[in-house]
XYZ file of N, CA and C in Angstrom:
495
model
N 20.958 7.897 -22.226
C 19.787 8.845 -21.562
C 19.976 8.434 -19.856
N 19.544 9.305 -19.539
C 19.413 9.267 -17.774
C 17.668 8.849 -17.754
N 17.473 7.990 -16.674
C 16.704 7.188 -16.493
C 16.423 6.709 -14.901
N 15.181 6.411 -14.737
C 14.833 6.040 -13.336
C 13.967 5.285 -12.952
N 13.591 4.615 -12.075
C 12.579 2.967 -12.152
C 11.870 3.903 -11.354
N 10.204 3.522 -11.136
C 9.396 3.877 -9.816
C 8.809 2.871 -10.080
N 8.488 2.220 -8.246
C 8.025 1.188 -7.978
C 7.051 1.297 -6.838
N 6.697 0.326 -6.381
C 6.079 -0.151 -4.812
C 6.801 -1.154 -4.055
N 7.537 -0.976 -4.029
C 8.128 -2.378 -2.658
C 6.926 -2.888 -1.560
N 6.996 -3.381 -0.910
C 6.334 -4.080 0.229
C 7.579 -4.928 1.218
N 7.653 -4.052 2.462
C 8.264 -4.699 3.427
C 7.782 -5.299 4.145
N 7.131 -6.543 3.634
C 6.517 -8.118 4.479
C 7.059 -8.120 5.992
N 7.869 -8.200 6.111
C 8.086 -8.679 7.971
C 7.790 -6.933 8.714
N 7.769 -5.784 7.750
C 6.800 -4.725 8.564
C 6.152 -4.830 8.536
N 5.235 -5.186 7.905
C 3.355 -5.547 7.975
C 3.756 -7.313 8.767
N 4.418 -7.728 9.126
C 4.065 -8.919 9.544
C 4.502 -8.767 11.695
N 4.772 -7.428 11.558
C 5.028 -6.859 12.912
C 3.992 -5.606 13.614
N 3.983 -4.766 12.568
C 2.026 -4.242 12.290
C 1.167 -4.931 12.750
N 1.056 -6.378 12.238
C -0.543 -7.145 12.328
C -0.134 -7.796 14.070
N 0.862 -8.238 14.982
C 1.373 -8.679 15.572
C 1.252 -8.338 16.720
N 1.344 -6.605 16.915
C 1.923 -5.633 17.780
C 0.058 -5.159 17.890
N -0.843 -5.369 16.688
C -2.087 -4.918 16.781
C -2.931 -6.488 17.496
N -2.620 -7.128 16.663
C -3.219 -8.403 18.163
C -2.867 -8.514 19.028
N -1.699 -7.806 19.730
C -1.614 -7.911 21.482
C -2.692 -7.166 21.799
N -2.602 -5.521 21.423
C -2.977 -4.945 21.262
C -4.655 -5.066 21.659
N -5.272 -5.810 20.436
C -6.280 -6.644 20.688
C -6.813 -7.310 22.132
N -6.000 -7.866 22.673
C -6.377 -9.011 23.610
C -6.254 -8.325 25.121
N -5.046 -6.527 25.033
C -5.134 -6.327 26.069
C -6.110 -4.851 26.682
N -6.538 -4.490 25.357
C -7.524 -3.802 25.376
C -8.951 -3.642 26.066
N -9.457 -3.074 26.766
C -10.937 -3.090 27.875
C -11.824 -3.772 26.950
N -12.102 -2.329 26.281
C -13.512 -2.731 25.341
C -13.736 -4.034 24.025
N -11.953 -4.265 24.395
C -12.469 -5.462 23.616
C -12.316 -6.913 25.069
N -13.050 -7.030 25.621
C -12.764 -7.999 26.522
C -13.941 -8.991 26.292
N -14.030 -9.883 25.883
C -14.824 -10.984 26.092
C -15.478 -10.507 24.374
N -14.494 -9.669 23.366
C -14.949 -9.643 22.058
C -13.515 -11.026 21.356
N -13.994 -11.632 20.205
C -13.194 -11.991 19.807
C -12.969 -11.561 18.439
N -11.453 -11.710 18.336
C -11.269 -10.101 16.848
C -9.896 -11.568 16.698
N -9.643 -11.022 14.866
C -9.022 -11.472 14.774
C -7.654 -10.926 13.423
N -6.847 -11.119 13.196
C -6.029 -10.689 11.958
C -4.808 -11.820 11.637
N -4.847 -12.144 10.032
C -4.729 -13.136 9.415
C -3.777 -12.669 8.604
N -2.793 -12.837 8.355
C -1.504 -12.403 7.256
C -2.029 -13.494 6.188
N -1.706 -13.569 4.890
C -1.737 -14.503 3.537
C -0.724 -14.505 2.873
N 0.918 -14.614 2.747
C 1.579 -13.783 1.906
C 1.168 -14.223 0.475
N 0.639 -15.979 0.554
C 1.308 -16.226 -0.913
C -0.454 -14.715 -1.451
N -0.997 -14.991 -0.891
C -2.415 -14.825 -1.474
C -2.246 -12.625 -1.586
N -1.155 -12.112 -0.586
C -1.016 -10.848 -0.753
C -2.823 -10.266 -0.065
N -2.821 -11.095 1.244
C -4.378 -9.968 2.325
C -4.412 -10.040 3.096
N -4.823 -9.139 3.896
C -4.923 -9.693 5.493
C -6.169 -9.456 5.500
N -6.694 -10.747 6.634
C -8.087 -11.224 6.402
C -8.255 -10.414 8.415
N -8.983 -9.338 8.489
C -9.897 -9.461 9.276
C -11.252 -9.881 10.184
N -10.812 -9.883 11.306
C -12.586 -10.642 11.665
C -12.670 -10.488 13.231
N -13.680 -10.801 13.945
C -14.983 -10.274 14.339
C -16.125 -10.408 15.224
N -16.217 -10.456 15.985
C -17.475 -11.491 16.736
C -18.429 -10.757 16.726
N -18.441 -9.006 16.732
C -18.900 -8.013 16.973
C -19.059 -7.076 15.377
N -19.856 -6.478 14.486
C -19.974 -5.526 13.841
C -19.600 -4.706 13.894
N -20.220 -3.795 15.184
C -19.297 -2.166 15.780
C -17.972 -2.373 16.017
N -17.236 -3.312 16.672
C -15.836 -3.489 16.505
C -14.744 -3.682 15.932
N -15.494 -3.928 14.419
C -14.556 -4.195 13.133
C -14.099 -2.959 12.526
N -14.912 -1.737 12.720
C -13.533 -0.389 12.427
C -12.759 -0.235 13.398
N -12.930 -1.347 14.787
C -12.330 -0.047 15.826
C -10.403 -0.889 15.518
N -10.777 -2.099 15.097
C -9.174 -3.096 14.390
C -8.932 -2.558 13.144
N -10.148 -1.873 12.501
C -8.949 -1.445 11.509
C -8.060 0.012 11.840
N -8.741 0.551 12.410
C -8.360 1.552 12.754
C -6.764 1.381 13.546
N -6.756 0.463 14.841
C -5.236 -0.233 15.439
C -4.560 -0.432 14.243
N -4.782 -1.083 13.363
C -4.215 -1.516 12.371
C -3.469 -0.790 11.574
N -3.895 0.335 11.666
C -3.908 1.623 10.039
C -2.700 1.803 11.248
N -2.751 2.026 12.835
C -2.075 2.806 13.072
C -0.746 2.110 13.562
N -0.654 0.855 13.363
C 0.442 -0.114 14.166
C 1.065 0.304 12.730
N 0.548 0.022 11.304
C 1.598 0.070 10.302
C 2.000 1.192 9.982
N 1.465 2.541 10.231
C 2.118 3.815 10.391
C 3.098 3.775 11.312
N 2.983 3.431 12.603
C 4.632 3.923 13.357
C 5.562 2.535 12.521
N 4.989 1.318 11.843
C 5.846 0.734 11.608
C 6.385 1.308 9.999
N 5.928 2.233 9.845
C 6.437 2.773 8.818
C 6.024 2.473 6.731
N 4.316 1.708 7.227
C 4.105 0.926 6.347
C 2.968 1.399 5.635
N 2.878 1.846 4.014
C 1.641 3.222 3.586
C 0.823 2.377 3.742
N 0.044 3.275 4.548
C -1.722 2.756 4.065
C -2.229 2.995 2.715
N -1.304 3.538 1.647
C -2.479 3.427 0.058
C -1.627 3.042 -0.079
N -0.880 1.454 0.587
C -1.247 -0.377 -0.313
C -2.068 -1.246 -0.164
N -2.675 -0.420 1.061
C -3.763 -1.024 0.999
C -5.231 -0.890 1.008
N -6.239 -2.187 -0.309
C -7.331 -2.000 -0.557
C -8.361 -3.039 0.308
N -9.007 -2.205 0.299
C -10.178 -2.509 1.623
C -11.179 -3.322 0.576
N -11.400 -4.870 0.591
C -12.693 -5.009 0.262
C -13.792 -4.711 1.281
N -15.265 -5.231 0.471
C -16.321 -5.047 1.443
C -16.610 -5.797 2.656
N -17.017 -5.790 3.545
C -17.090 -6.068 4.873
C -18.232 -8.154 4.676
N -18.221 -8.382 4.766
C -19.086 -9.842 4.823
C -19.121 -10.461 6.509
N -20.485 -10.852 6.182
C -21.157 -11.440 7.177
C -20.486 -12.540 7.328
N -19.687 -13.489 8.412
C -19.269 -14.698 9.058
C -20.237 -15.161 10.142
N -19.537 -16.460 10.225
C -20.455 -17.596 10.862
C -21.291 -16.799 12.617
N -22.227 -16.951 13.466
C -22.592 -16.591 14.108
C -22.700 -15.481 14.516
N -23.122 -14.528 13.568
C -23.185 -12.325 13.707
C -22.005 -12.158 13.915
N -20.204 -12.506 13.534
C -19.437 -11.780 13.156
C -19.168 -11.610 12.173
N -18.783 -10.859 12.121
C -17.788 -10.085 10.078
C -16.782 -10.118 9.600
N -16.244 -10.146 8.816
C -14.994 -10.148 7.840
C -15.070 -9.339 6.869
N -13.521 -8.846 7.030
C -13.726 -8.094 5.697
C -12.172 -8.590 4.897
N -11.611 -8.187 4.479
C -10.330 -9.255 3.976
C -9.703 -7.281 2.882
N -8.735 -7.445 3.103
C -7.317 -6.383 3.057
C -6.845 -6.801 1.805
N -6.435 -6.085 0.538
C -6.009 -6.172 -0.240
C -4.115 -6.211 -0.574
N -3.223 -6.047 -0.109
C -2.153 -5.291 -0.479
C -1.811 -5.373 -1.361
N -0.923 -3.629 -2.095
C -0.293 -4.279 -3.475
C 0.938 -4.215 -3.001
N 1.407 -4.792 -3.787
C 3.021 -5.242 -3.693
C 3.346 -4.561 -5.209
N 4.122 -4.072 -5.209
C 4.466 -4.164 -6.854
C 3.167 -2.987 -7.910
N 3.706 -2.405 -8.884
C 2.590 -1.360 -9.699
C 1.870 -1.986 -10.641
N 1.081 -2.380 -10.597
C -0.185 -3.255 -11.438
C -0.402 -2.791 -13.400
N -0.768 -3.071 -13.983
C -0.449 -2.380 -14.702
C -1.350 -1.116 -15.291
N -2.468 -1.368 -14.700
C -3.402 -0.184 -14.635
C -2.983 1.117 -13.922
N -2.173 0.962 -12.619
C -1.794 2.052 -11.914
C -0.172 2.900 -12.908
N 0.740 2.295 -13.466
C 1.457 2.009 -14.701
C 0.897 3.095 -15.760
N -0.296 2.555 -16.474
C -0.635 3.600 -16.838
C -1.397 4.998 -16.102
N -2.029 4.391 -15.364
C -2.102 5.709 -14.601
C -0.836 6.766 -13.893
N 0.278 6.527 -14.412
C 1.532 7.093 -13.798
C 2.285 7.929 -15.133
N 1.902 6.912 -16.436
C 2.529 6.859 -17.341
C 0.841 8.201 -18.135
N 0.084 8.152 -17.867
C -0.695 9.348 -17.822
C -0.415 11.067 -17.121
N -0.564 10.466 -16.244
C 0.296 11.478 -15.355
C 1.507 12.631 -15.288
N 2.012 11.618 -16.044
C 3.695 12.635 -16.320
C 2.700 12.723 -18.005
N 2.792 12.214 -18.575
C 2.314 13.332 -20.011
C 1.063 14.313 -19.812
N -0.162 14.567 -18.711
C -0.515 15.276 -18.302
C 0.213 17.177 -17.793
N 1.340 15.995 -17.137
C 1.721 17.561 -16.372
C 2.809 18.518 -18.171
N 3.150 17.464 -19.000
C 3.931 18.122 -19.996
C 5.547 17.798 -20.067
N 5.987 17.372 -18.966
C 7.379 17.644 -18.852
C 7.900 16.515 -20.250
N 9.370 16.587 -20.484
C 9.685 16.237 -21.674
C 10.757 15.283 -20.520
N 9.584 13.843 -20.869
C 9.638 12.530 -19.870
C 9.312 11.481 -20.692
N 9.648 9.953 -21.263
C 8.940 9.100 -21.708
C 8.939 7.968 -20.091
N 8.281 7.636 -20.632
C 7.885 6.233 -19.728
C 7.784 4.360 -20.123
N 7.761 4.003 -19.663
C 7.266 2.709 -20.386
C 6.461 1.146 -19.176
N 5.786 0.967 -18.663
C 5.905 -0.466 -17.890
C 6.796 -1.160 -17.945
N 7.308 -1.986 -17.215
C 8.446 -3.144 -17.406
C 8.223 -3.778 -16.018
N 7.273 -5.209 -15.400
C 7.312 -5.722 -14.733
C 5.919 -4.818 -13.962
N 6.532 -4.718 -12.634
C 5.717 -4.459 -12.069
C 6.090 -2.786 -11.238
N 7.085 -2.637 -12.504
C 7.664 -0.923 -12.177
C 7.256 -0.456 -13.691
N 7.902 1.304 -13.337
C 7.758 1.746 -14.259
C 9.356 3.147 -14.085
N 9.309 2.582 -15.762
C 10.693 3.071 -15.895
C 10.643 4.891 -17.088
N 11.165 5.302 -16.310
C 11.410 6.968 -16.943
C 12.868 7.234 -17.239
N 12.334 8.193 -18.624
C 13.691 8.194 -19.046
C 13.359 9.526 -19.827
N 14.218 10.302 -19.831
C 14.788 11.873 -20.070
C 16.039 12.257 -21.193
N 16.077 13.559 -21.682
C 17.575 13.820 -21.806
C 18.210 14.745 -20.485
N 17.816 15.338 -19.908
C 18.739 16.010 -18.747
C 17.952 15.449 -17.028
N 19.373 15.710 -16.328
C 18.678 15.501 -15.123
C 17.790 16.101 -13.824
N 17.908 17.359 -14.838
C 16.023 18.236 -14.447
C 14.837 17.217 -14.294
N 14.928 17.207 -16.154
C 13.869 16.803 -16.097
C 13.340 15.591 -15.072
N 14.018 14.705 -15.083
C 13.586 13.644 -13.797
C 13.426 14.009 -12.602
N 14.228 15.008 -11.639
C 13.646 15.379 -10.917
C 13.258 16.060 -10.815
N 12.105 16.724 -11.499
C 10.997 17.185 -11.647
C 10.141 16.495 -11.979
N 10.693 15.798 -12.915
C 9.069 14.421 -12.691
C 8.331 13.304 -11.553
N 10.413 13.013 -11.037
C 10.065 12.835 -9.510
C 9.586 13.062 -8.655
N 9.723 14.435 -8.687
C 8.399 15.872 -7.653
C 7.045 15.788 -7.453
N 6.773 15.775 -9.516
C 5.705 15.895 -9.405
C 4.984 14.812 -9.251
N 5.911 13.780 -9.390
C 4.829 11.796 -9.043
C 4.599 11.770 -7.431
N 5.523 12.763 -6.942
C 5.492 12.565 -5.353
C 4.439 13.704 -4.679
N 3.570 14.520 -5.397
C 2.703 15.183 -5.697
C 1.030 14.324 -6.049
N 1.657 13.601 -7.442
C 0.047 13.448 -7.142
C 0.330 11.243 -6.729
N 0.802 10.838 -5.367
C 0.978 10.189 -4.827
C -0.318 9.506 -3.742
N -1.029 10.329 -3.993
C -2.491 10.678 -3.593
C -3.810 10.437 -3.768
N -3.608 10.793 -5.285
C -4.084 10.663 -6.214
C -4.527 9.249 -6.489
N -3.139 8.745 -7.237
C -2.733 7.735 -7.745
C -3.068 6.539 -7.726
N -2.883 6.769 -5.554
C -3.034 5.854 -5.189
C -2.047 4.481 -4.824
N -0.843 4.903 -4.977
C 0.481 3.609 -4.738
C 1.392 4.698 -4.576
N 1.792 3.331 -2.564
C 2.820 4.259 -3.025
C 4.092 4.022 -3.902
N 5.249 5.202 -3.727
C 6.263 5.141 -4.587
C 7.827 5.631 -4.026
N 8.913 4.316 -4.794
C 9.976 4.904 -3.859
C 10.004 4.911 -6.454
N 11.554 5.487 -5.765
C 12.095 5.531 -7.197
C 13.990 5.763 -6.802
N 13.744 4.651 -7.686
C 15.279 3.908 -7.295
C 16.064 3.875 -9.134
N 17.242 3.242 -9.156
C 17.541 2.941 -10.141
C 17.979 4.363 -10.933
N 18.349 4.991 -10.402
C 18.663 5.922 -11.313
C 19.701 6.466 -11.437
N 19.922 6.510 -12.607
C 20.964 6.085 -13.931
C 21.435 7.743 -15.171
N 22.145 7.715 -15.048
C 23.620 8.864 -15.641
C 23.111 8.138 -17.329
């Protein structure tokens, strides 16, 4: 029976490159003269921490980071922004969780979306991916097209691979 896997992979090297480029731009921009800002990547916790000495400038830091990520081909759908929190000396910090892999909740959303579409496919969660099986290749291609259209609602960047006959 034909099948394919839905996964959400993250290219950590490109994330690191985007952070380095954003940090470089922050150091060169005129509107950030005298403003201390920092972007840190924690690979173990899968988080990016933004810190800025002026609260109003934090949104600009986020915009710069997002533009660099888009240029490097990293989907910003995989970024989950936490609340801004006050840090020492009137500065502000924001933690961004990076989603790598499909969580159980998001997997259930993908399966529910496929069931709602009334396609003749079955889906099941396997670790950090979802396996979709169907009777014909055409059903699977229709399922892929459906999931690509639902990507913004589910808020997970999806890759489709391991297509088997």
